[in-house]
Amino acid sequence: MSNDRSAVGFGPASVVADSRFGWLLDPKLVGLAAVSVLIVVVGGIVQVSHGPFRMSYAEVWRSLTDQRVLFDVQVWQAFLLGHELPDMSRQNLVVWYMRLPRVVVGIFVGANLAVSGAIFQAVTRNELASPFILGVSSGAGAAILLTLVFLGGLTMYLPLFAAAGGALAFLIVYLIAWKNGTSPVRLVLAGVIVGTIFTSFQHGMFFFLQDIAVAKSARAWTVGSLIGTDWEEVRTVLPWSFLAVVLALAGARQLNVLLLGEQTAKSLGMNVERVRFGLSSVGVLAASATIAVAGIVSFVGLIVPHMVRNIVGSDYKKLVVGCLFAGPALVVSADVGARLFFQMIGAGGQLPAGIVTGLIGGPYFLYLMRKQEALGNI
């Protein structure tokens, strides 16, 4: 990394201490949000139009803008509260009830993972940190698989179990990396070690799966997939996502202070360890809620915050908001891209979104490592 950190959007020099809401009108942030929304809308329409019951893009758009659905309280009670679904036309049923949830879950997955990665990068002051690299994803995944194998009747609490597994993994990583403090290199190496251990534990759990359907679902879940998601997954991830995003936005000022360094933060009256623990908990919650409904979608938490930071800077008010838009754009486009690829080559089946994000994120991770002279430091 260049010694002039502010030149690449990292460090205190790029943090804007603006307590007003004028930063929301930053042209770069507005542009990023507009492009991201456009990608999500276009990707969503393409995704919804494909399936056994084929529809044109115009038909999908008419269904999505149908006021009989948009303003029907009973319909939204069915979607968000699990009430009985009222009568709908066949086209609206296919679009809204059967296919749209996949896009909505993709939006939550992208937003949560991007925000989680941004938090961990500030907490560790390491631009290579993410839920995947720090072992949080593997820990949360192991907890979910353990629940599916031995506690099948408690699946309604999957986000809580995932959060506990992710928190345990991050705690282990932090303890391993601690030696009179931590360093970016030790955190990354400890995360790789802990992630490998929890991943091996996940693989071991497959030998206890007796139900073929559960085993097939678990296999797709380990690579991160939006296939087969419905409004139940939306209801599962929605409250935890809302809580995590609100807490992340509320903690933006503390995240900015952490970027100034531990000594500076302490001189400003911050209890660094307490704040670090609290913000890490928010990151774990965001990542774990995502893993509970879509599995381990890798590298989103690494590459999205870095890209957004290069566009809007390191002010975490802007960075968190930017991640809320850019994360969904990446996941939705990766999911629809995987589906279109299989159709282009004339093959049946669908490729999980986690494989696509891994194919994108892996080379990008190597690019970051080659680019920076001081590995990982923000």
PDB file of N, CA, C and O in Angstrom, residues 38-109:
ATOM      1  N   LEU A  38     -30.371   0.640 -10.397  1.00  0.00           N
ATOM      2  CA  LEU A  38     -30.650   0.256 -11.776  1.00  0.00           C
ATOM      3  C   LEU A  38     -30.235  -1.197 -12.035  1.00  0.00           C
ATOM      4  O   LEU A  38     -30.967  -1.968 -12.663  1.00  0.00           O
ATOM      5  N   ILE A  39     -29.065  -1.581 -11.527  1.00  0.00           N
ATOM      6  CA  ILE A  39     -28.587  -2.956 -11.699  1.00  0.00           C
ATOM      7  C   ILE A  39     -29.536  -3.938 -11.013  1.00  0.00           C
ATOM      8  O   ILE A  39     -29.873  -4.996 -11.572  1.00  0.00           O
ATOM      9  N   VAL A  40     -29.977  -3.599  -9.804  1.00  0.00           N
ATOM     10  CA  VAL A  40     -30.885  -4.484  -9.070  1.00  0.00           C
ATOM     11  C   VAL A  40     -32.217  -4.620  -9.798  1.00  0.00           C
ATOM     12  O   VAL A  40     -32.757  -5.735  -9.923  1.00  0.00           O
ATOM     13  N   VAL A  41     -32.757  -3.509 -10.280  1.00  0.00           N
ATOM     14  CA  VAL A  41     -34.056  -3.546 -10.968  1.00  0.00           C
ATOM     15  C   VAL A  41     -33.964  -4.368 -12.245  1.00  0.00           C
ATOM     16  O   VAL A  41     -34.791  -5.258 -12.495  1.00  0.00           O
ATOM     17  N   VAL A  42     -32.960  -4.089 -13.056  1.00  0.00           N
ATOM     18  CA  VAL A  42     -32.800  -4.822 -14.318  1.00  0.00           C
ATOM     19  C   VAL A  42     -32.525  -6.296 -14.037  1.00  0.00           C
ATOM     20  O   VAL A  42     -33.130  -7.187 -14.644  1.00  0.00           O
ATOM     21  N   GLY A  43     -31.606  -6.567 -13.107  1.00  0.00           N
ATOM     22  CA  GLY A  43     -31.304  -7.951 -12.766  1.00  0.00           C
ATOM     23  C   GLY A  43     -32.506  -8.674 -12.208  1.00  0.00           C
ATOM     24  O   GLY A  43     -32.737  -9.852 -12.511  1.00  0.00           O
ATOM     25  N   GLY A  44     -33.291  -7.985 -11.376  1.00  0.00           N
ATOM     26  CA  GLY A  44     -34.482  -8.595 -10.807  1.00  0.00           C
ATOM     27  C   GLY A  44     -35.515  -8.948 -11.865  1.00  0.00           C
ATOM     28  O   GLY A  44     -36.115 -10.020 -11.824  1.00  0.00           O
ATOM     29  N   ILE A  45     -35.728  -8.042 -12.813  1.00  0.00           N
ATOM     30  CA  ILE A  45     -36.693  -8.313 -13.886  1.00  0.00           C
ATOM     31  C   ILE A  45     -36.243  -9.509 -14.719  1.00  0.00           C
ATOM     32  O   ILE A  45     -37.046 -10.387 -15.060  1.00  0.00           O
ATOM     33  N   VAL A  46     -34.952  -9.554 -15.038  1.00  0.00           N
ATOM     34  CA  VAL A  46     -34.433 -10.681 -15.819  1.00  0.00           C
ATOM     35  C   VAL A  46     -34.591 -11.984 -15.039  1.00  0.00           C
ATOM     36  O   VAL A  46     -35.019 -13.010 -15.590  1.00  0.00           O
ATOM     37  N   GLN A  47     -34.268 -11.945 -13.750  1.00  0.00           N
ATOM     38  CA  GLN A  47     -34.376 -13.152 -12.927  1.00  0.00           C
ATOM     39  C   GLN A  47     -35.813 -13.650 -12.844  1.00  0.00           C
ATOM     40  O   GLN A  47     -36.091 -14.842 -13.002  1.00  0.00           O
ATOM     41  N   VAL A  48     -36.747 -12.732 -12.610  1.00  0.00           N
ATOM     42  CA  VAL A  48     -38.148 -13.107 -12.439  1.00  0.00           C
ATOM     43  C   VAL A  48     -38.759 -13.624 -13.742  1.00  0.00           C
ATOM     44  O   VAL A  48     -39.649 -14.478 -13.727  1.00  0.00           O
ATOM     45  N   SER A  49     -38.261 -13.154 -14.862  1.00  0.00           N
ATOM     46  CA  SER A  49     -38.860 -13.546 -16.145  1.00  0.00           C
ATOM     47  C   SER A  49     -38.512 -14.968 -16.555  1.00  0.00           C
ATOM     48  O   SER A  49     -39.173 -15.547 -17.418  1.00  0.00           O
ATOM     49  N   HIS A  50     -37.484 -15.561 -15.949  1.00  0.00           N
ATOM     50  CA  HIS A  50     -37.046 -16.894 -16.339  1.00  0.00           C
ATOM     51  C   HIS A  50     -37.618 -17.956 -15.424  1.00  0.00           C
ATOM     52  O   HIS A  50     -37.803 -17.733 -14.226  1.00  0.00           O
ATOM     53  N   GLY A  51     -37.895 -19.111 -16.003  1.00  0.00           N
ATOM     54  CA  GLY A  51     -38.461 -20.225 -15.257  1.00  0.00           C
ATOM     55  C   GLY A  51     -39.338 -21.063 -16.154  1.00  0.00           C
ATOM     56  O   GLY A  51     -39.498 -20.775 -17.351  1.00  0.00           O
ATOM     57  N   PRO A  52     -39.933 -22.126 -15.599  1.00  0.00           N
ATOM     58  CA  PRO A  52     -40.807 -22.983 -16.416  1.00  0.00           C
ATOM     59  C   PRO A  52     -41.943 -22.212 -17.070  1.00  0.00           C
ATOM     60  O   PRO A  52     -42.356 -22.514 -18.193  1.00  0.00           O
ATOM     61  N   PHE A  53     -42.476 -21.220 -16.351  1.00  0.00           N
ATOM     62  CA  PHE A  53     -43.535 -20.370 -16.904  1.00  0.00           C
ATOM     63  C   PHE A  53     -42.881 -19.078 -17.386  1.00  0.00           C
ATOM     64  O   PHE A  53     -42.666 -18.148 -16.626  1.00  0.00           O
ATOM     65  N   ARG A  54     -42.510 -19.029 -18.673  1.00  0.00           N
ATOM     66  CA  ARG A  54     -41.760 -17.912 -19.221  1.00  0.00           C
ATOM     67  C   ARG A  54     -42.653 -16.698 -19.433  1.00  0.00           C
ATOM     68  O   ARG A  54     -43.801 -16.821 -19.845  1.00  0.00           O
ATOM     69  N   MET A  55     -42.090 -15.532 -19.143  1.00  0.00           N
ATOM     70  CA  MET A  55     -42.783 -14.268 -19.345  1.00  0.00           C
ATOM     71  C   MET A  55     -41.832 -13.269 -19.975  1.00  0.00           C
ATOM     72  O   MET A  55     -40.612 -13.329 -19.763  1.00  0.00           O
ATOM     73  N   SER A  56     -42.396 -12.336 -20.715  1.00  0.00           N
ATOM     74  CA  SER A  56     -41.581 -11.274 -21.291  1.00  0.00           C
ATOM     75  C   SER A  56     -41.237 -10.262 -20.207  1.00  0.00           C
ATOM     76  O   SER A  56     -41.872 -10.207 -19.149  1.00  0.00           O
ATOM     77  N   TYR A  57     -40.217  -9.447 -20.472  1.00  0.00           N
ATOM     78  CA  TYR A  57     -39.829  -8.431 -19.493  1.00  0.00           C
ATOM     79  C   TYR A  57     -40.966  -7.423 -19.279  1.00  0.00           C
ATOM     80  O   TYR A  57     -41.169  -6.930 -18.160  1.00  0.00           O
ATOM     81  N   ALA A  58     -41.710  -7.125 -20.339  1.00  0.00           N
ATOM     82  CA  ALA A  58     -42.831  -6.193 -20.217  1.00  0.00           C
ATOM     83  C   ALA A  58     -43.920  -6.768 -19.314  1.00  0.00           C
ATOM     84  O   ALA A  58     -44.513  -6.043 -18.499  1.00  0.00           O
ATOM     85  N   GLU A  59     -44.193  -8.061 -19.441  1.00  0.00           N
ATOM     86  CA  GLU A  59     -45.196  -8.697 -18.584  1.00  0.00           C
ATOM     87  C   GLU A  59     -44.760  -8.678 -17.127  1.00  0.00           C
ATOM     88  O   GLU A  59     -45.573  -8.431 -16.227  1.00  0.00           O
ATOM     89  N   VAL A  60     -43.484  -8.921 -16.898  1.00  0.00           N
ATOM     90  CA  VAL A  60     -42.969  -8.886 -15.528  1.00  0.00           C
ATOM     91  C   VAL A  60     -43.098  -7.480 -14.956  1.00  0.00           C
ATOM     92  O   VAL A  60     -43.522  -7.295 -13.810  1.00  0.00           O
ATOM     93  N   TRP A  61     -42.757  -6.470 -15.751  1.00  0.00           N
ATOM     94  CA  TRP A  61     -42.831  -5.090 -15.266  1.00  0.00           C
ATOM     95  C   TRP A  61     -44.279  -4.700 -14.949  1.00  0.00           C
ATOM     96  O   TRP A  61     -44.526  -4.051 -13.931  1.00  0.00           O
ATOM     97  N   ARG A  62     -45.223  -5.110 -15.800  1.00  0.00           N
ATOM     98  CA  ARG A  62     -46.624  -4.803 -15.527  1.00  0.00           C
ATOM     99  C   ARG A  62     -47.085  -5.464 -14.236  1.00  0.00           C
ATOM    100  O   ARG A  62     -47.850  -4.874 -13.459  1.00  0.00           O
ATOM    101  N   SER A  63     -46.623  -6.669 -13.992  1.00  0.00           N
ATOM    102  CA  SER A  63     -47.002  -7.363 -12.763  1.00  0.00           C
ATOM    103  C   SER A  63     -46.382  -6.695 -11.537  1.00  0.00           C
ATOM    104  O   SER A  63     -47.034  -6.526 -10.507  1.00  0.00           O
ATOM    105  N   LEU A  64     -45.125  -6.287 -11.648  1.00  0.00           N
ATOM    106  CA  LEU A  64     -44.449  -5.654 -10.515  1.00  0.00           C
ATOM    107  C   LEU A  64     -45.043  -4.293 -10.175  1.00  0.00           C
ATOM    108  O   LEU A  64     -44.942  -3.834  -9.031  1.00  0.00           O
ATOM    109  N   THR A  65     -45.656  -3.641 -11.147  1.00  0.00           N
ATOM    110  CA  THR A  65     -46.250  -2.318 -10.912  1.00  0.00           C
ATOM    111  C   THR A  65     -47.774  -2.390 -10.794  1.00  0.00           C
ATOM    112  O   THR A  65     -48.441  -1.352 -10.825  1.00  0.00           O
ATOM    113  N   ASP A  66     -48.293  -3.591 -10.650  1.00  0.00           N
ATOM    114  CA  ASP A  66     -49.741  -3.780 -10.533  1.00  0.00           C
ATOM    115  C   ASP A  66     -50.216  -3.227  -9.187  1.00  0.00           C
ATOM    116  O   ASP A  66     -49.840  -3.723  -8.118  1.00  0.00           O
ATOM    117  N   GLN A  67     -51.049  -2.199  -9.223  1.00  0.00           N
ATOM    118  CA  GLN A  67     -51.511  -1.560  -7.995  1.00  0.00           C
ATOM    119  C   GLN A  67     -52.394  -2.477  -7.152  1.00  0.00           C
ATOM    120  O   GLN A  67     -52.503  -2.286  -5.940  1.00  0.00           O
ATOM    121  N   ARG A  68     -52.991  -3.474  -7.781  1.00  0.00           N
ATOM    122  CA  ARG A  68     -53.823  -4.416  -7.035  1.00  0.00           C
ATOM    123  C   ARG A  68     -52.982  -5.242  -6.065  1.00  0.00           C
ATOM    124  O   ARG A  68     -53.502  -5.753  -5.079  1.00  0.00           O
ATOM    125  N   VAL A  69     -51.702  -5.344  -6.348  1.00  0.00           N
ATOM    126  CA  VAL A  69     -50.782  -6.041  -5.442  1.00  0.00           C
ATOM    127  C   VAL A  69     -50.052  -5.043  -4.552  1.00  0.00           C
ATOM    128  O   VAL A  69     -49.951  -5.233  -3.331  1.00  0.00           O
ATOM    129  N   LEU A  70     -49.570  -3.981  -5.148  1.00  0.00           N
ATOM    130  CA  LEU A  70     -48.767  -3.011  -4.410  1.00  0.00           C
ATOM    131  C   LEU A  70     -49.506  -2.411  -3.218  1.00  0.00           C
ATOM    132  O   LEU A  70     -48.905  -2.152  -2.167  1.00  0.00           O
ATOM    133  N   PHE A  71     -50.804  -2.188  -3.360  1.00  0.00           N
ATOM    134  CA  PHE A  71     -51.560  -1.503  -2.311  1.00  0.00           C
ATOM    135  C   PHE A  71     -52.581  -2.407  -1.623  1.00  0.00           C
ATOM    136  O   PHE A  71     -53.513  -1.914  -0.990  1.00  0.00           O
ATOM    137  N   ASP A  72     -52.381  -3.710  -1.716  1.00  0.00           N
ATOM    138  CA  ASP A  72     -53.270  -4.660  -1.061  1.00  0.00           C
ATOM    139  C   ASP A  72     -52.656  -5.072   0.278  1.00  0.00           C
ATOM    140  O   ASP A  72     -51.623  -5.750   0.327  1.00  0.00           O
ATOM    141  N   VAL A  73     -53.277  -4.651   1.369  1.00  0.00           N
ATOM    142  CA  VAL A  73     -52.747  -4.936   2.702  1.00  0.00           C
ATOM    143  C   VAL A  73     -52.703  -6.433   2.969  1.00  0.00           C
ATOM    144  O   VAL A  73     -51.749  -6.950   3.573  1.00  0.00           O
ATOM    145  N   GLN A  74     -53.717  -7.161   2.509  1.00  0.00           N
ATOM    146  CA  GLN A  74     -53.762  -8.602   2.736  1.00  0.00           C
ATOM    147  C   GLN A  74     -52.597  -9.318   2.057  1.00  0.00           C
ATOM    148  O   GLN A  74     -52.040 -10.275   2.608  1.00  0.00           O
ATOM    149  N   VAL A  75     -52.231  -8.847   0.890  1.00  0.00           N
ATOM    150  CA  VAL A  75     -51.099  -9.453   0.183  1.00  0.00           C
ATOM    151  C   VAL A  75     -49.806  -9.277   0.983  1.00  0.00           C
ATOM    152  O   VAL A  75     -49.028 -10.224   1.169  1.00  0.00           O
ATOM    153  N   TRP A  76     -49.581  -8.072   1.483  1.00  0.00           N
ATOM    154  CA  TRP A  76     -48.352  -7.823   2.237  1.00  0.00           C
ATOM    155  C   TRP A  76     -48.365  -8.508   3.599  1.00  0.00           C
ATOM    156  O   TRP A  76     -47.314  -8.876   4.131  1.00  0.00           O
ATOM    157  N   GLN A  77     -49.543  -8.681   4.176  1.00  0.00           N
ATOM    158  CA  GLN A  77     -49.624  -9.466   5.403  1.00  0.00           C
ATOM    159  C   GLN A  77     -49.249 -10.920   5.141  1.00  0.00           C
ATOM    160  O   GLN A  77     -48.603 -11.561   5.977  1.00  0.00           O
ATOM    161  N   ALA A  78     -49.647 -11.426   3.974  1.00  0.00           N
ATOM    162  CA  ALA A  78     -49.268 -12.794   3.603  1.00  0.00           C
ATOM    163  C   ALA A  78     -47.767 -12.897   3.374  1.00  0.00           C
ATOM    164  O   ALA A  78     -47.122 -13.861   3.818  1.00  0.00           O
ATOM    165  N   PHE A  79     -47.192 -11.913   2.701  1.00  0.00           N
ATOM    166  CA  PHE A  79     -45.763 -11.943   2.405  1.00  0.00           C
ATOM    167  C   PHE A  79     -44.913 -11.791   3.670  1.00  0.00           C
ATOM    168  O   PHE A  79     -43.975 -12.559   3.889  1.00  0.00           O
ATOM    169  N   LEU A  80     -45.230 -10.782   4.473  1.00  0.00           N
ATOM    170  CA  LEU A  80     -44.351 -10.399   5.577  1.00  0.00           C
ATOM    171  C   LEU A  80     -44.730 -11.017   6.915  1.00  0.00           C
ATOM    172  O   LEU A  80     -43.882 -11.087   7.818  1.00  0.00           O
ATOM    173  N   LEU A  81     -45.986 -11.453   7.073  1.00  0.00           N
ATOM    174  CA  LEU A  81     -46.426 -12.010   8.351  1.00  0.00           C
ATOM    175  C   LEU A  81     -46.833 -13.471   8.251  1.00  0.00           C
ATOM    176  O   LEU A  81     -47.139 -14.103   9.267  1.00  0.00           O
ATOM    177  N   GLY A  82     -46.865 -13.998   7.033  1.00  0.00           N
ATOM    178  CA  GLY A  82     -47.199 -15.402   6.862  1.00  0.00           C
ATOM    179  C   GLY A  82     -48.680 -15.702   6.893  1.00  0.00           C
ATOM    180  O   GLY A  82     -49.070 -16.862   7.083  1.00  0.00           O
ATOM    181  N   HIS A  83     -49.545 -14.674   6.702  1.00  0.00           N
ATOM    182  CA  HIS A  83     -50.983 -14.899   6.672  1.00  0.00           C
ATOM    183  C   HIS A  83     -51.383 -15.608   5.370  1.00  0.00           C
ATOM    184  O   HIS A  83     -50.572 -15.787   4.467  1.00  0.00           O
ATOM    185  N   GLU A  84     -52.644 -15.993   5.311  1.00  0.00           N
ATOM    186  CA  GLU A  84     -53.140 -16.679   4.121  1.00  0.00           C
ATOM    187  C   GLU A  84     -53.105 -15.741   2.923  1.00  0.00           C
ATOM    188  O   GLU A  84     -53.502 -14.572   3.006  1.00  0.00           O
ATOM    189  N   LEU A  85     -52.653 -16.265   1.789  1.00  0.00           N
ATOM    190  CA  LEU A  85     -52.521 -15.458   0.588  1.00  0.00           C
ATOM    191  C   LEU A  85     -53.875 -15.271  -0.077  1.00  0.00           C
ATOM    192  O   LEU A  85     -54.591 -16.241  -0.333  1.00  0.00           O
ATOM    193  N   PRO A  86     -54.276 -14.033  -0.376  1.00  0.00           N
ATOM    194  CA  PRO A  86     -55.558 -13.805  -1.071  1.00  0.00           C
ATOM    195  C   PRO A  86     -55.471 -14.240  -2.529  1.00  0.00           C
ATOM    196  O   PRO A  86     -54.394 -14.549  -3.044  1.00  0.00           O
ATOM    197  N   ASP A  87     -56.607 -14.263  -3.193  1.00  0.00           N
ATOM    198  CA  ASP A  87     -56.645 -14.651  -4.598  1.00  0.00           C
ATOM    199  C   ASP A  87     -55.832 -13.670  -5.449  1.00  0.00           C
ATOM    200  O   ASP A  87     -55.927 -12.451  -5.297  1.00  0.00           O
ATOM    201  N   MET A  88     -55.029 -14.230  -6.360  1.00  0.00           N
ATOM    202  CA  MET A  88     -54.213 -13.432  -7.266  1.00  0.00           C
ATOM    203  C   MET A  88     -54.260 -14.074  -8.644  1.00  0.00           C
ATOM    204  O   MET A  88     -54.522 -15.278  -8.779  1.00  0.00           O
ATOM    205  N   SER A  89     -53.994 -13.289  -9.665  1.00  0.00           N
ATOM    206  CA  SER A  89     -53.899 -13.841 -11.010  1.00  0.00           C
ATOM    207  C   SER A  89     -52.691 -14.765 -11.089  1.00  0.00           C
ATOM    208  O   SER A  89     -51.761 -14.676 -10.283  1.00  0.00           O
ATOM    209  N   ARG A  90     -52.703 -15.659 -12.071  1.00  0.00           N
ATOM    210  CA  ARG A  90     -51.599 -16.613 -12.214  1.00  0.00           C
ATOM    211  C   ARG A  90     -50.271 -15.890 -12.414  1.00  0.00           C
ATOM    212  O   ARG A  90     -49.253 -16.253 -11.826  1.00  0.00           O
ATOM    213  N   GLN A  91     -50.290 -14.854 -13.224  1.00  0.00           N
ATOM    214  CA  GLN A  91     -49.057 -14.125 -13.502  1.00  0.00           C
ATOM    215  C   GLN A  91     -48.529 -13.436 -12.257  1.00  0.00           C
ATOM    216  O   GLN A  91     -47.330 -13.500 -11.952  1.00  0.00           O
ATOM    217  N   ASN A  92     -49.412 -12.779 -11.507  1.00  0.00           N
ATOM    218  CA  ASN A  92     -48.980 -12.121 -10.273  1.00  0.00           C
ATOM    219  C   ASN A  92     -48.505 -13.132  -9.240  1.00  0.00           C
ATOM    220  O   ASN A  92     -47.560 -12.873  -8.474  1.00  0.00           O
ATOM    221  N   LEU A  93     -49.139 -14.281  -9.200  1.00  0.00           N
ATOM    222  CA  LEU A  93     -48.743 -15.321  -8.252  1.00  0.00           C
ATOM    223  C   LEU A  93     -47.318 -15.800  -8.544  1.00  0.00           C
ATOM    224  O   LEU A  93     -46.505 -15.958  -7.629  1.00  0.00           O
ATOM    225  N   VAL A  94     -47.048 -16.013  -9.836  1.00  0.00           N
ATOM    226  CA  VAL A  94     -45.713 -16.474 -10.219  1.00  0.00           C
ATOM    227  C   VAL A  94     -44.665 -15.400  -9.923  1.00  0.00           C
ATOM    228  O   VAL A  94     -43.599 -15.685  -9.359  1.00  0.00           O
ATOM    229  N   VAL A  95     -44.966 -14.164 -10.300  1.00  0.00           N
ATOM    230  CA  VAL A  95     -43.994 -13.083 -10.142  1.00  0.00           C
ATOM    231  C   VAL A  95     -43.779 -12.743  -8.679  1.00  0.00           C
ATOM    232  O   VAL A  95     -42.636 -12.740  -8.188  1.00  0.00           O
ATOM    233  N   TRP A  96     -44.860 -12.457  -7.969  1.00  0.00           N
ATOM    234  CA  TRP A  96     -44.733 -11.937  -6.610  1.00  0.00           C
ATOM    235  C   TRP A  96     -44.491 -13.025  -5.558  1.00  0.00           C
ATOM    236  O   TRP A  96     -43.687 -12.814  -4.642  1.00  0.00           O
ATOM    237  N   TYR A  97     -45.170 -14.119  -5.688  1.00  0.00           N
ATOM    238  CA  TYR A  97     -45.117 -15.127  -4.620  1.00  0.00           C
ATOM    239  C   TYR A  97     -44.019 -16.168  -4.833  1.00  0.00           C
ATOM    240  O   TYR A  97     -43.379 -16.602  -3.860  1.00  0.00           O
ATOM    241  N   MET A  98     -43.743 -16.521  -6.088  1.00  0.00           N
ATOM    242  CA  MET A  98     -42.823 -17.621  -6.354  1.00  0.00           C
ATOM    243  C   MET A  98     -41.410 -17.163  -6.717  1.00  0.00           C
ATOM    244  O   MET A  98     -40.440 -17.827  -6.345  1.00  0.00           O
ATOM    245  N   ARG A  99     -41.273 -16.054  -7.430  1.00  0.00           N
ATOM    246  CA  ARG A  99     -39.956 -15.688  -7.953  1.00  0.00           C
ATOM    247  C   ARG A  99     -39.340 -14.450  -7.324  1.00  0.00           C
ATOM    248  O   ARG A  99     -38.119 -14.382  -7.163  1.00  0.00           O
ATOM    249  N   LEU A 100     -40.156 -13.460  -6.983  1.00  0.00           N
ATOM    250  CA  LEU A 100     -39.609 -12.226  -6.439  1.00  0.00           C
ATOM    251  C   LEU A 100     -38.853 -12.423  -5.128  1.00  0.00           C
ATOM    252  O   LEU A 100     -37.854 -11.729  -4.897  1.00  0.00           O
ATOM    253  N   PRO A 101     -39.275 -13.341  -4.237  1.00  0.00           N
ATOM    254  CA  PRO A 101     -38.522 -13.512  -2.985  1.00  0.00           C
ATOM    255  C   PRO A 101     -37.045 -13.804  -3.195  1.00  0.00           C
ATOM    256  O   PRO A 101     -36.210 -13.396  -2.377  1.00  0.00           O
ATOM    257  N   ARG A 102     -36.705 -14.493  -4.271  1.00  0.00           N
ATOM    258  CA  ARG A 102     -35.286 -14.782  -4.539  1.00  0.00           C
ATOM    259  C   ARG A 102     -34.496 -13.490  -4.725  1.00  0.00           C
ATOM    260  O   ARG A 102     -33.358 -13.368  -4.231  1.00  0.00           O
ATOM    261  N   VAL A 103     -35.093 -12.526  -5.420  1.00  0.00           N
ATOM    262  CA  VAL A 103     -34.427 -11.237  -5.625  1.00  0.00           C
ATOM    263  C   VAL A 103     -34.360 -10.469  -4.304  1.00  0.00           C
ATOM    264  O   VAL A 103     -33.326  -9.860  -3.982  1.00  0.00           O
ATOM    265  N   VAL A 104     -35.444 -10.487  -3.538  1.00  0.00           N
ATOM    266  CA  VAL A 104     -35.480  -9.761  -2.267  1.00  0.00           C
ATOM    267  C   VAL A 104     -34.445 -10.324  -1.297  1.00  0.00           C
ATOM    268  O   VAL A 104     -33.715  -9.575  -0.628  1.00  0.00           O
ATOM    269  N   VAL A 105     -34.352 -11.648  -1.209  1.00  0.00           N
ATOM    270  CA  VAL A 105     -33.339 -12.260  -0.343  1.00  0.00           C
ATOM    271  C   VAL A 105     -31.942 -11.882  -0.822  1.00  0.00           C
ATOM    272  O   VAL A 105     -31.052 -11.598  -0.014  1.00  0.00           O
ATOM    273  N   GLY A 106     -31.734 -11.843  -2.145  1.00  0.00           N
ATOM    274  CA  GLY A 106     -30.447 -11.422  -2.678  1.00  0.00           C
ATOM    275  C   GLY A 106     -30.084 -10.006  -2.267  1.00  0.00           C
ATOM    276  O   GLY A 106     -28.917  -9.703  -1.986  1.00  0.00           O
ATOM    277  N   ILE A 107     -31.086  -9.137  -2.218  1.00  0.00           N
ATOM    278  CA  ILE A 107     -30.852  -7.756  -1.776  1.00  0.00           C
ATOM    279  C   ILE A 107     -30.388  -7.731  -0.323  1.00  0.00           C
ATOM    280  O   ILE A 107     -29.404  -7.052   0.030  1.00  0.00           O
ATOM    281  N   PHE A 108     -31.067  -8.471   0.537  1.00  0.00           N
ATOM    282  CA  PHE A 108     -30.671  -8.513   1.940  1.00  0.00           C
ATOM    283  C   PHE A 108     -29.298  -9.151   2.120  1.00  0.00           C
ATOM    284  O   PHE A 108     -28.495  -8.702   2.942  1.00  0.00           O
ATOM    285  N   VAL A 109     -29.030 -10.215   1.368  1.00  0.00           N
ATOM    286  CA  VAL A 109     -27.739 -10.892   1.461  1.00  0.00           C
ATOM    287  C   VAL A 109     -26.608  -9.929   1.110  1.00  0.00           C
ATOM    288  O   VAL A 109     -25.617  -9.807   1.839  1.00  0.00           O
TER     289      VAL A 109
END
